[in-house]
Rosetta silent file (secondary structure, phi, psi, omega in degrees, C-alpha in Angstrom):
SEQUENCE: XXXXXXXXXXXXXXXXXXXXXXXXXXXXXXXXXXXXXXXXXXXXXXXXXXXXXXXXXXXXXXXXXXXXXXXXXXXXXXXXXXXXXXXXXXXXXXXXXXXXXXXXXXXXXXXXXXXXXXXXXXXXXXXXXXXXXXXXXXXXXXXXXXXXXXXXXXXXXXXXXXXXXXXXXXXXXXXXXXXXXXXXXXXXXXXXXXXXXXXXXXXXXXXXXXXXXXXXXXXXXXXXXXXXXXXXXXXXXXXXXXXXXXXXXXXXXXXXXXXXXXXXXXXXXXXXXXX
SCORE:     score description
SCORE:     0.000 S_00000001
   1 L     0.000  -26.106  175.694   61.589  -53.484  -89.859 S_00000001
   2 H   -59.986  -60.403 -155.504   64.177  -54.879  -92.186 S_00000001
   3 H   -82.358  -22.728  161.281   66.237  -56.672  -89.829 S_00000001
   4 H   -60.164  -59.398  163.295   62.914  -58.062  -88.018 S_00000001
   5 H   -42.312  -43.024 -174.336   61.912  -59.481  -91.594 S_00000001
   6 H  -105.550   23.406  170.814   65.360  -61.073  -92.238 S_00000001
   7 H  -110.217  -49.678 -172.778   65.497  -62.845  -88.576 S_00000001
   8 H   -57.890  -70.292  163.576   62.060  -64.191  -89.835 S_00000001
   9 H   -19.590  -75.928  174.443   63.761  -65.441  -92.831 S_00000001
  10 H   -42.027  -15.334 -171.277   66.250  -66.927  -91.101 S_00000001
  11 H  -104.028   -2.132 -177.913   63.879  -68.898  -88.906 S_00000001
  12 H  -165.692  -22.552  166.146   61.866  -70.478  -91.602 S_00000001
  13 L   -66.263  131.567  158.814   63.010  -69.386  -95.125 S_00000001
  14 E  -118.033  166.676 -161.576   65.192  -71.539  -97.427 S_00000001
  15 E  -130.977  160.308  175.811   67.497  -70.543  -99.912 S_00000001
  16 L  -106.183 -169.147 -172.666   69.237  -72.857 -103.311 S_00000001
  17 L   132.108 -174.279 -163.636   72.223  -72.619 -104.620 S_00000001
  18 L   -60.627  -14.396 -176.709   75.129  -74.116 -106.142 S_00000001
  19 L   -70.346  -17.112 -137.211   75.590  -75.754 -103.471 S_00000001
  20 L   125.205  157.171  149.543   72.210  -77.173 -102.429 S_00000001
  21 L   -85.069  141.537  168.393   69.344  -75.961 -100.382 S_00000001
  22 E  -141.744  164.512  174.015   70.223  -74.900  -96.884 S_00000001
  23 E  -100.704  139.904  170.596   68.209  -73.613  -94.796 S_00000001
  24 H   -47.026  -46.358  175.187   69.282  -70.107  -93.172 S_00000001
  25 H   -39.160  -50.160  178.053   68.333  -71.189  -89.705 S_00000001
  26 H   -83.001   -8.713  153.102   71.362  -73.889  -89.817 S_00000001
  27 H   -73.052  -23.275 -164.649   73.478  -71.326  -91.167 S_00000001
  28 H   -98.862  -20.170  174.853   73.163  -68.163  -89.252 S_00000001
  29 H   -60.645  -89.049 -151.960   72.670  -70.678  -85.625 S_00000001
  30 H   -45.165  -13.662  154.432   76.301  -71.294  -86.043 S_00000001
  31 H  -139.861   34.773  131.166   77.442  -67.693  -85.282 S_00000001
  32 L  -113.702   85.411  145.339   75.027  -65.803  -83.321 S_00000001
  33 L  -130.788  165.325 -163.763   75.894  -66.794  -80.467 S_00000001
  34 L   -70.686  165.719 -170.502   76.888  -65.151  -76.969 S_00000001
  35 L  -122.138  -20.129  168.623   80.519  -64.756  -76.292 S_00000001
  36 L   -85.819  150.527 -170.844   79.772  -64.947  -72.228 S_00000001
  37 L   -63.824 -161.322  163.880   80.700  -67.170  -70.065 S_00000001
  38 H   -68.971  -46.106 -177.861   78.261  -69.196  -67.627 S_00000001
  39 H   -57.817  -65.343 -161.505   79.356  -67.722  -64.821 S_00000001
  40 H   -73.394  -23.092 -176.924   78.421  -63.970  -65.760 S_00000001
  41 H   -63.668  -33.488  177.111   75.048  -64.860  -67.351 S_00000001
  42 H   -32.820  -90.630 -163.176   74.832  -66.963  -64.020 S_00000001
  43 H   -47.091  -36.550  160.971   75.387  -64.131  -62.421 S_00000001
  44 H   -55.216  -53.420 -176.112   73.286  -61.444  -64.200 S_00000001
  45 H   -51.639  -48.432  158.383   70.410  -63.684  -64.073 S_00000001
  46 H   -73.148  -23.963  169.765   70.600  -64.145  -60.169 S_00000001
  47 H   -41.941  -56.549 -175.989   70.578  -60.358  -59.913 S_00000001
  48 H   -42.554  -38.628 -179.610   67.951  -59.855  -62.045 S_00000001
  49 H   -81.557  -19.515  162.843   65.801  -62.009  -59.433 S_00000001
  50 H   -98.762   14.422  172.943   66.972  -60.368  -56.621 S_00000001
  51 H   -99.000  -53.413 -169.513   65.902  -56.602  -58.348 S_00000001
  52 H   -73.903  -45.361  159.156   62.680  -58.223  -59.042 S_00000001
  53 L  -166.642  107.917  169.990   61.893  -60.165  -55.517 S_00000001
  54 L   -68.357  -47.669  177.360   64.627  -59.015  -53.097 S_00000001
  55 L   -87.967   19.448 -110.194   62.696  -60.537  -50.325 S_00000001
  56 L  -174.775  -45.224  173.731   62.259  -63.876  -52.049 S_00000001
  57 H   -45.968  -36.046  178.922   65.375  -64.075  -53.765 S_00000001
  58 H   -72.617   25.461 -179.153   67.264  -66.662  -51.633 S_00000001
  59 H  -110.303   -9.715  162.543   64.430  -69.095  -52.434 S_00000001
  60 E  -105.120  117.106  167.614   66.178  -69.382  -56.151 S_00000001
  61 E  -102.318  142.714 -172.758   68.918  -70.710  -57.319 S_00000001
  62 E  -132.366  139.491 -178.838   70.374  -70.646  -60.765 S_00000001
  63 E  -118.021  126.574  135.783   72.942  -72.469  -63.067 S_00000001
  64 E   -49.387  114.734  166.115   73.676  -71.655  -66.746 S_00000001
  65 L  -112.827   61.827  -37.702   74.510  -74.792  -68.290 S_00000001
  66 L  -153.906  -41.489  152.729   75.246  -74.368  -71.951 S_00000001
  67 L   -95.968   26.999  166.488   74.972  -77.394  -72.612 S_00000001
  68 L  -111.900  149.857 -149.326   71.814  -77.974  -72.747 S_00000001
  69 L   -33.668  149.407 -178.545   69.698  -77.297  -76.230 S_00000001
  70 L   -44.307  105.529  159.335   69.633  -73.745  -77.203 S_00000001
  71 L   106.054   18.988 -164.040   66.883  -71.578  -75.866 S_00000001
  72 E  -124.148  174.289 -174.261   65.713  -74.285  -73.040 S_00000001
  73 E  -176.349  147.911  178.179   65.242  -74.432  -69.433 S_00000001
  74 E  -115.858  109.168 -162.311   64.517  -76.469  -66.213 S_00000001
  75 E  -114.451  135.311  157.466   62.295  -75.755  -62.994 S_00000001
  76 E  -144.113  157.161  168.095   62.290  -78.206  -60.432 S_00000001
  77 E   177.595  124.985 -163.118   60.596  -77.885  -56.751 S_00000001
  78 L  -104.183  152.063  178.386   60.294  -80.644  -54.236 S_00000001
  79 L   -56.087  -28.629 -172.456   57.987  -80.400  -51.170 S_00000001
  80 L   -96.003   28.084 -176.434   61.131  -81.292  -49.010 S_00000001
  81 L  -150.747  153.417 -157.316   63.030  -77.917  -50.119 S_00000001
  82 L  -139.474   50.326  147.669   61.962  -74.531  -50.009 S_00000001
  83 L  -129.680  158.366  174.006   63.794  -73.798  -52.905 S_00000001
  84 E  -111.557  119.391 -162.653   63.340  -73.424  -56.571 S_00000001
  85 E   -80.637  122.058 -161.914   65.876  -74.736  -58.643 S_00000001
  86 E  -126.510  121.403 -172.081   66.072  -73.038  -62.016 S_00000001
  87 E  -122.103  152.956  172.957   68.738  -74.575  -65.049 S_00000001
  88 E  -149.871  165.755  171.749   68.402  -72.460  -68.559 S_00000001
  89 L   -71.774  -47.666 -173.646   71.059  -72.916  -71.361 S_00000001
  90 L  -134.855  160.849  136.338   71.866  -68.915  -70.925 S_00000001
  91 L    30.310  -73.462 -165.186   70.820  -66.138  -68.970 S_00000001
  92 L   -79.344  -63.872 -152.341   67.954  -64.921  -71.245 S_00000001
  93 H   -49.941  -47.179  146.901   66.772  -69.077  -70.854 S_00000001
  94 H   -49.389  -23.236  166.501   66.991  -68.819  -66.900 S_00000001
  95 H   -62.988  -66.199 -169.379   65.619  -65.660  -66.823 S_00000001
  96 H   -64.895  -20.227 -171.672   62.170  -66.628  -68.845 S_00000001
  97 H   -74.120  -35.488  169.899   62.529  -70.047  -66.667 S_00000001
  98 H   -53.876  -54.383  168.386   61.959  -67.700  -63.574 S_00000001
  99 H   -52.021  -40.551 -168.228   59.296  -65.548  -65.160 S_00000001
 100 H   -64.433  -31.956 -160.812   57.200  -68.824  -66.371 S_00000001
 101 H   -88.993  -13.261  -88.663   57.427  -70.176  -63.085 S_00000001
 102 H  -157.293  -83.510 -165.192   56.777  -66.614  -61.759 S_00000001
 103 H   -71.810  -42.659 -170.203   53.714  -66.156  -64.447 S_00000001
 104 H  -110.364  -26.033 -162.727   52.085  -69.989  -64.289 S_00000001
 105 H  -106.419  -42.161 -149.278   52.893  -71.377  -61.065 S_00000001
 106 H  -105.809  -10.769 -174.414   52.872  -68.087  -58.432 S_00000001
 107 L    66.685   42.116 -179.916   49.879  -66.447  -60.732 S_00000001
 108 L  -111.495  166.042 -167.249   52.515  -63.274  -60.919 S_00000001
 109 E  -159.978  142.340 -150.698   53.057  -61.180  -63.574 S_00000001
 110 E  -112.599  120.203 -168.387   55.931  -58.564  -64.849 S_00000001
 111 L  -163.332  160.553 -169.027   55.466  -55.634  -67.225 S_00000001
 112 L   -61.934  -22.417 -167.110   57.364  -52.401  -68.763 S_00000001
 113 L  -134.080   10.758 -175.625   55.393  -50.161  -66.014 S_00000001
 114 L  -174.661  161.733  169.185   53.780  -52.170  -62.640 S_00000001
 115 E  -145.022  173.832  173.222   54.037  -55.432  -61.558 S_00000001
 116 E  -159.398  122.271  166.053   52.276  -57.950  -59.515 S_00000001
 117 L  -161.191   89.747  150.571   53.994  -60.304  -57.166 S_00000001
 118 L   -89.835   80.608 -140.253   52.254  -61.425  -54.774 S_00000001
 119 L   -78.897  141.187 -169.403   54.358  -65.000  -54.275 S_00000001
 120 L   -84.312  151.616  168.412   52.007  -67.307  -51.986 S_00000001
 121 L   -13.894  -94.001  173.338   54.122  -68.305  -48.755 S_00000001
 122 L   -52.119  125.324 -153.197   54.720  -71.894  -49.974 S_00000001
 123 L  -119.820  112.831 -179.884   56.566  -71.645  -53.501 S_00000001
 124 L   -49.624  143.074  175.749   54.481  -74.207  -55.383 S_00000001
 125 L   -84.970  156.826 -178.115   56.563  -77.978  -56.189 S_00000001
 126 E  -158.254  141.062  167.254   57.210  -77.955  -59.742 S_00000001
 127 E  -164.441  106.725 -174.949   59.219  -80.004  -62.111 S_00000001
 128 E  -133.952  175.219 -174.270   59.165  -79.171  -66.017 S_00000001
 129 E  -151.957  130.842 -175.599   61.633  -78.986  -69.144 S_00000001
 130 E  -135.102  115.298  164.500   60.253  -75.841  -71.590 S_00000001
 131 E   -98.168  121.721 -167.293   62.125  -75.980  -74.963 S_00000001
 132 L   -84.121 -175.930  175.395   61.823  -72.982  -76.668 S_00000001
 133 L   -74.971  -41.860  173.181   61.209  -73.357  -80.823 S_00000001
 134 L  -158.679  148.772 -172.605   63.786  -71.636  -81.945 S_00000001
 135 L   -63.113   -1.666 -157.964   67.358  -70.121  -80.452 S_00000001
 136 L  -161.671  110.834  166.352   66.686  -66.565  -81.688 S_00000001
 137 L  -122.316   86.807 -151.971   63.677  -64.400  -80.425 S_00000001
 138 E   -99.470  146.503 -177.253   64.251  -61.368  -81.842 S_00000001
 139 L  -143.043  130.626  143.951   62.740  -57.699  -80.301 S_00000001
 140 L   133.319  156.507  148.453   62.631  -54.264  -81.207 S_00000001
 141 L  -139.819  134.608 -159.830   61.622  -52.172  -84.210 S_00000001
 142 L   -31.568  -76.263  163.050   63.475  -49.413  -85.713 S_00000001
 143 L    31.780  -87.411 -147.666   60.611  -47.311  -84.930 S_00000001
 144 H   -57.455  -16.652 -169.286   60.343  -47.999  -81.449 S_00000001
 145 H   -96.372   22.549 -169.715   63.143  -45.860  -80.514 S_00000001
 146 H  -121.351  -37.228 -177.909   61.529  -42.417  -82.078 S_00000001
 147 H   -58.414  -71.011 -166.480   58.221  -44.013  -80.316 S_00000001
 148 L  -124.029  -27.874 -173.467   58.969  -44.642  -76.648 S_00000001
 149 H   -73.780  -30.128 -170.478   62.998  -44.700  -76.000 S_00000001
 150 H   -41.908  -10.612  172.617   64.289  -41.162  -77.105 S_00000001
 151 H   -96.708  -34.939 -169.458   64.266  -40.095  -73.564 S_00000001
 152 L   -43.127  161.357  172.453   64.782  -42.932  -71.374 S_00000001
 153 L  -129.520 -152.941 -169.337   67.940  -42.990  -69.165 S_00000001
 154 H   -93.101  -47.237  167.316   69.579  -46.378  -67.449 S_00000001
 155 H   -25.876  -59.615 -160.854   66.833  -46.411  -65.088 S_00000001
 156 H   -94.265  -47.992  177.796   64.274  -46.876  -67.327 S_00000001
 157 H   -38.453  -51.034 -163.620   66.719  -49.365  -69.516 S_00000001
 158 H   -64.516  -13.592 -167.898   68.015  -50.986  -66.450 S_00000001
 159 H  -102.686  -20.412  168.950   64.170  -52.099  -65.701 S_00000001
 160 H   -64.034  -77.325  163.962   63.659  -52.542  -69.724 S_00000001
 161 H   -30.319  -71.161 -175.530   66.549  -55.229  -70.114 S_00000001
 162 H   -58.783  -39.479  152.002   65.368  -57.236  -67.204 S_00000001
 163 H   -26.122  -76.145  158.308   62.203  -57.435  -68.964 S_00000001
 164 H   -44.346  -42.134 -172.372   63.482  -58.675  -72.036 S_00000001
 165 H   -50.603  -55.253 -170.898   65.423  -61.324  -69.982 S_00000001
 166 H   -26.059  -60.790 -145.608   61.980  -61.779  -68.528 S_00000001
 167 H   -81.479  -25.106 -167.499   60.601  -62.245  -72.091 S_00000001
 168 L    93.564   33.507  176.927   63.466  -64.774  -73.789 S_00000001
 169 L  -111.494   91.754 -169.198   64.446  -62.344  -75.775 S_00000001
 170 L   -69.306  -18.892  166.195   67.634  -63.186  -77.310 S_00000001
 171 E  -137.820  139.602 -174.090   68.679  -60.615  -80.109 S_00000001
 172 E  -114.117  160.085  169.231   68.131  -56.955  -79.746 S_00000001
 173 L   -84.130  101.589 -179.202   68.665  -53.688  -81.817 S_00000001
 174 L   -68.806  153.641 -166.967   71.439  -51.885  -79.690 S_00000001
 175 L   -58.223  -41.241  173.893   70.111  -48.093  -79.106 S_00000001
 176 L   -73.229  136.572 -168.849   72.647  -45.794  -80.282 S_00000001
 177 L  -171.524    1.595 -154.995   74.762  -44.508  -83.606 S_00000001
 178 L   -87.890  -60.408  178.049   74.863  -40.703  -83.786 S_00000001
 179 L   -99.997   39.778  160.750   77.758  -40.370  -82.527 S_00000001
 180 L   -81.798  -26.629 -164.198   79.709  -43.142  -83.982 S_00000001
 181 H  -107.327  -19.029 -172.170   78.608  -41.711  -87.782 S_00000001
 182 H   -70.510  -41.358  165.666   79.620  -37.774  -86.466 S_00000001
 183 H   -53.103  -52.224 -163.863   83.388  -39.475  -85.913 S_00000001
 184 H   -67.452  -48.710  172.563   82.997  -41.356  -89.117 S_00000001
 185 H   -48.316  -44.363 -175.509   82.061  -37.985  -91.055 S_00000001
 186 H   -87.985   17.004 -170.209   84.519  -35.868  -89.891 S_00000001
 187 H   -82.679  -48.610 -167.250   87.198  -38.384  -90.638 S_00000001
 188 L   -77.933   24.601 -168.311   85.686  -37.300  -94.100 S_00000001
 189 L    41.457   -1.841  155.037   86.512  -33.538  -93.220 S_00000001
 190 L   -15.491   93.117 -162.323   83.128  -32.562  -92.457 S_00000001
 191 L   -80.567 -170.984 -169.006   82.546  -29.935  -90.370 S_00000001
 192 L   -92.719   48.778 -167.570   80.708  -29.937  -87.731 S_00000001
 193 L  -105.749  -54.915 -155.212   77.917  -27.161  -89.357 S_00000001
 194 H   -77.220  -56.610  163.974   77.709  -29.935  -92.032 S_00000001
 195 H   -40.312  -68.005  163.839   76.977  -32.597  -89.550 S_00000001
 196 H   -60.248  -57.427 -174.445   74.411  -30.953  -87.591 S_00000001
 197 H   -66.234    9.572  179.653   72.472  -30.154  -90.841 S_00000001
 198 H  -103.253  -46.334 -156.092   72.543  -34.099  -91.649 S_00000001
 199 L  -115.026  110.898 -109.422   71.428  -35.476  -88.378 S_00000001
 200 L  -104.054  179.463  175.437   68.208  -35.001  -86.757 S_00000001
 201 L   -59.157 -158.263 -175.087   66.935  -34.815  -83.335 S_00000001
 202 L  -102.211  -20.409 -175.169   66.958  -37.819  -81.167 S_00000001
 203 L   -75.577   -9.464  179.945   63.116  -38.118  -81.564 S_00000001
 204 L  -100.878   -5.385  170.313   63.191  -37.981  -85.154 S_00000001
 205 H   -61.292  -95.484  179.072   65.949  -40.581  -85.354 S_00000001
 206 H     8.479  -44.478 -170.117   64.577  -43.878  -86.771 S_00000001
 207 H   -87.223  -34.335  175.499   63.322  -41.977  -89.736 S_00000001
 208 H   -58.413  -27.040 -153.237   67.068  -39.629  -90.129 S_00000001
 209 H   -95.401  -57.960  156.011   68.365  -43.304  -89.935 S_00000001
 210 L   -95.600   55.261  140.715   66.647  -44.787  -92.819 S_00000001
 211 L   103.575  -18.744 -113.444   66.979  -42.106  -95.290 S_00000001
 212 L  -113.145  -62.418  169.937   63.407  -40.428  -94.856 S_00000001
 213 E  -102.638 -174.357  176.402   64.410  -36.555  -93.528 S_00000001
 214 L  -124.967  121.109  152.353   67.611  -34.539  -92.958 S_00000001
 215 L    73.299  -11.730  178.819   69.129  -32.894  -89.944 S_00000001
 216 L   -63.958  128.362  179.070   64.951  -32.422  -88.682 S_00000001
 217 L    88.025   -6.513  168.353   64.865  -31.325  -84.900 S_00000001
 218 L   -56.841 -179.350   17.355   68.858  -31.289  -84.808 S_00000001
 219 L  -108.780  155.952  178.176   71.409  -30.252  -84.242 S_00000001
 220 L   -91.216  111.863  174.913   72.375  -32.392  -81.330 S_00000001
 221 L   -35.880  151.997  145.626   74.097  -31.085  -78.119 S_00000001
 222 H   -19.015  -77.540  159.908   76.989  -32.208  -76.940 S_00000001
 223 H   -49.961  -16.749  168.241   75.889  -33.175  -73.602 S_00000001
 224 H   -76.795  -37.601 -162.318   73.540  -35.495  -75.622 S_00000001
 225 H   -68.395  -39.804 -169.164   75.876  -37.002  -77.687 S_00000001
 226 H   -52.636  -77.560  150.112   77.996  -37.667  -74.889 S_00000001
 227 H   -12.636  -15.705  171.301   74.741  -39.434  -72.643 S_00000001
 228 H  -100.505  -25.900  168.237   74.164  -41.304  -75.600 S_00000001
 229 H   -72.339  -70.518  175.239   77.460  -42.980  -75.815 S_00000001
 230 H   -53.329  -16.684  157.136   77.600  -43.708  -72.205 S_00000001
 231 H   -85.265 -147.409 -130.622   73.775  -45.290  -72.325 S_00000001
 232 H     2.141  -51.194 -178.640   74.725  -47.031  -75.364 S_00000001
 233 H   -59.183  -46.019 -163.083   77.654  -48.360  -73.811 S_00000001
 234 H   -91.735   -6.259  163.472   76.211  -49.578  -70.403 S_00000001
 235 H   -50.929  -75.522 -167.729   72.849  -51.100  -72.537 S_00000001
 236 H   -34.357  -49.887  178.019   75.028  -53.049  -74.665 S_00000001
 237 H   -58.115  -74.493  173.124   77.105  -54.206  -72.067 S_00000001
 238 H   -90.817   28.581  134.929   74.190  -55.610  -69.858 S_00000001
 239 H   -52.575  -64.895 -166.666   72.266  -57.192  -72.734 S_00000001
 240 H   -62.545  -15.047  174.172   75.550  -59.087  -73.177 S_00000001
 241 L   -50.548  -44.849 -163.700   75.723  -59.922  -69.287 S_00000001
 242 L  -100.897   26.516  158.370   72.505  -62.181  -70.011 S_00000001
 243 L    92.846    1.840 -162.880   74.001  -63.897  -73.122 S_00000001
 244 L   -75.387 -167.504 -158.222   71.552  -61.801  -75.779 S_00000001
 245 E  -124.630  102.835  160.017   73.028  -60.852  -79.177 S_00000001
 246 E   -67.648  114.152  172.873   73.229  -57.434  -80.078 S_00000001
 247 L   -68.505   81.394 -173.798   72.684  -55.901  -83.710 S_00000001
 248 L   -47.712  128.274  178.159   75.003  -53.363  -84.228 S_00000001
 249 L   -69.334  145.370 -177.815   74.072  -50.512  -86.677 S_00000001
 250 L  -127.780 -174.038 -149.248   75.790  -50.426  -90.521 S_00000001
 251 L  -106.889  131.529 -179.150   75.660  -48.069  -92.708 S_00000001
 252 L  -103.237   40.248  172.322   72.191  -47.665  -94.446 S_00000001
 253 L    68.103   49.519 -156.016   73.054  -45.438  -97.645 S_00000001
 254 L  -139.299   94.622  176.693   72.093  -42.279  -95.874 S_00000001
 255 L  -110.865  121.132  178.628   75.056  -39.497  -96.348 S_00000001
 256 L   -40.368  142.981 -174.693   75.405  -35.770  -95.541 S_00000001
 257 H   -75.599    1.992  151.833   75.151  -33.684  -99.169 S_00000001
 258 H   -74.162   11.214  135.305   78.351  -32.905  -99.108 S_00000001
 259 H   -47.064  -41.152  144.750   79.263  -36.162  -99.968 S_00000001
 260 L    11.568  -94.699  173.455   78.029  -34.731 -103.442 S_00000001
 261 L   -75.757   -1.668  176.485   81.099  -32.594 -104.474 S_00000001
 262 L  -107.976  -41.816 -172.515   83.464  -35.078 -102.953 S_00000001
 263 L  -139.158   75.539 -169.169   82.557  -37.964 -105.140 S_00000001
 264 L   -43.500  -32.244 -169.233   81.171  -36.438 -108.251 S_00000001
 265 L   -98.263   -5.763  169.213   80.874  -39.762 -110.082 S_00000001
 266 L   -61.221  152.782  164.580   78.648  -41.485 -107.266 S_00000001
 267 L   -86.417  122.348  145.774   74.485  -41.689 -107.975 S_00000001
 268 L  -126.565  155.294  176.469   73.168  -40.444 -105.364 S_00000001
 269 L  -113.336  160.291  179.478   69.429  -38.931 -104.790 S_00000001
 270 L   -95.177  154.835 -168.098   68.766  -36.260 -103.128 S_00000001
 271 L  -112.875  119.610  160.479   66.611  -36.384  -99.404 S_00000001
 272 L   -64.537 -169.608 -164.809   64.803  -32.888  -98.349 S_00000001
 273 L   -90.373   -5.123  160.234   65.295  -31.756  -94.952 S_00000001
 274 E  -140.086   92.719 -165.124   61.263  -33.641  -94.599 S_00000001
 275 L   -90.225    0.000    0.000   60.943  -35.935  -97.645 S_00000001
């Protein structure tokens, strides 16, 4: 919910200083941006259309172009081609340029659990330019992953992520951190007794993650942590296929209590194991 708030900022807050007023928006546009080329969002993006309508796919074709404004996209279809031409600035832009045409032109429609696409023979002519508002359409809330994701596997991701594509949704919360903070602890000699009593089950994460219980519904198998790294890994990855932005987790002031006795002179308060 933080990081959802301070994307909002950025999209309409201003700030002074010695400097001036700036606005956030022209500061934080100049580095979040994708690091992929054309080609692979190219390429993710035709997949995506040929997961979604396999028998239908050859009737779209798609270019990245980059350079055209941030967040934008281009549909054209002429009566004397029985194709639909699709241009988006990224990925994510070509993606939602499929869905709109998809959602307003074919009357079909896309969702986390059914779909309907019944595409009429004749793929309607079309020729628009849809500029989105702003370059950064931020999804997810910490929450959500204690809500509906603690279970999911790449299956249910791999059909989540094309969704998002679906949606234009260019920065995401990546899923994972558990075991990324069990390495960072035990760097810190921690064992792993001490571990397990800090970090909670996976359905109770979002709340172990900002601060709110301790170690409740842990301790976490092995075989999880491992499955969580490898979904973490291949999420990340093909979010970045379609140009989005990931948010990487930092450290939110949340420490095992044996941090205590190692650094006697720190404030810290103490969290029950359900505060």
């Amino acid at each position: 919910m933080q990081l959802s708030a301070l994307v909002l900022t950025f999209l309409t807050g201003t700030i002074s200083s010695t400097h001036g007023e700036a606005t956030f928006s022209s500061h934080i546009f100049k580095h979040v941006k994708t690091k992929t080329s054309s080609e692979v969002q190219q390429t993710a993006t035709a997949e995506l259309i040929s997961r979604i309508v396999p028998e239908r796919a050859s009737q779209f074709k798609v270019t990245v172009d980059s350079a055209l404004k941030p967040n934008s996209f281009k549909i054209t279809k002429t009566s004397d081609s029985s194709v639909v031409l699709i241009v988006g600035s990224s990925g994510v832009a070509a993606s939602k340029g499929f869905f709109h045409y998809l959602k307003y032109y074919c009357g079909c429609h896309v969702s986390w659990d059914g779909d309907q696409l019944d595409l009429p023979d004749d793929l309607p002519n079309v020729d628009i330019t849809v500029e989105a508002l702003s370059s950064i359409v931020y999804y997810q809330n910490v929450c959500t992953w204690s809500y509906s994701f603690s279970w999911w596997t790449w299956t249910e991701w791999r059909r989540h992520i094309d969704w998002m594509a679906l949606q234009g949704i260019t920065l995401s919360l990546a899923p994972f951190q558990e075991d990324l903070w069990t390495e960072v602890f035990s760097e810190y000699n921690l064992t792993q007794h001490d571990i397990d009593e800090h970090l909670s089950g996976p359905g109770f994460f979002a709340w172990q993650r900002m601060g709110n219980i301790r170690g409740w519904g842990g301790p976490l198998t092995e075989s999880f942590k491992t499955f969580a790294s490898d979904l973490q890994t291949k999420v990340v990855q093909e979010m970045r296929r379609f140009g989005m932005i990931l948010a990487l987790p930092a450290f939110a002031g949340h420490l095992p209590v044996q941090f205590k006795a190692m650094f006697p002179q720190a404030k810290l308060n103490p969290v029950e194991v359900w505060n």
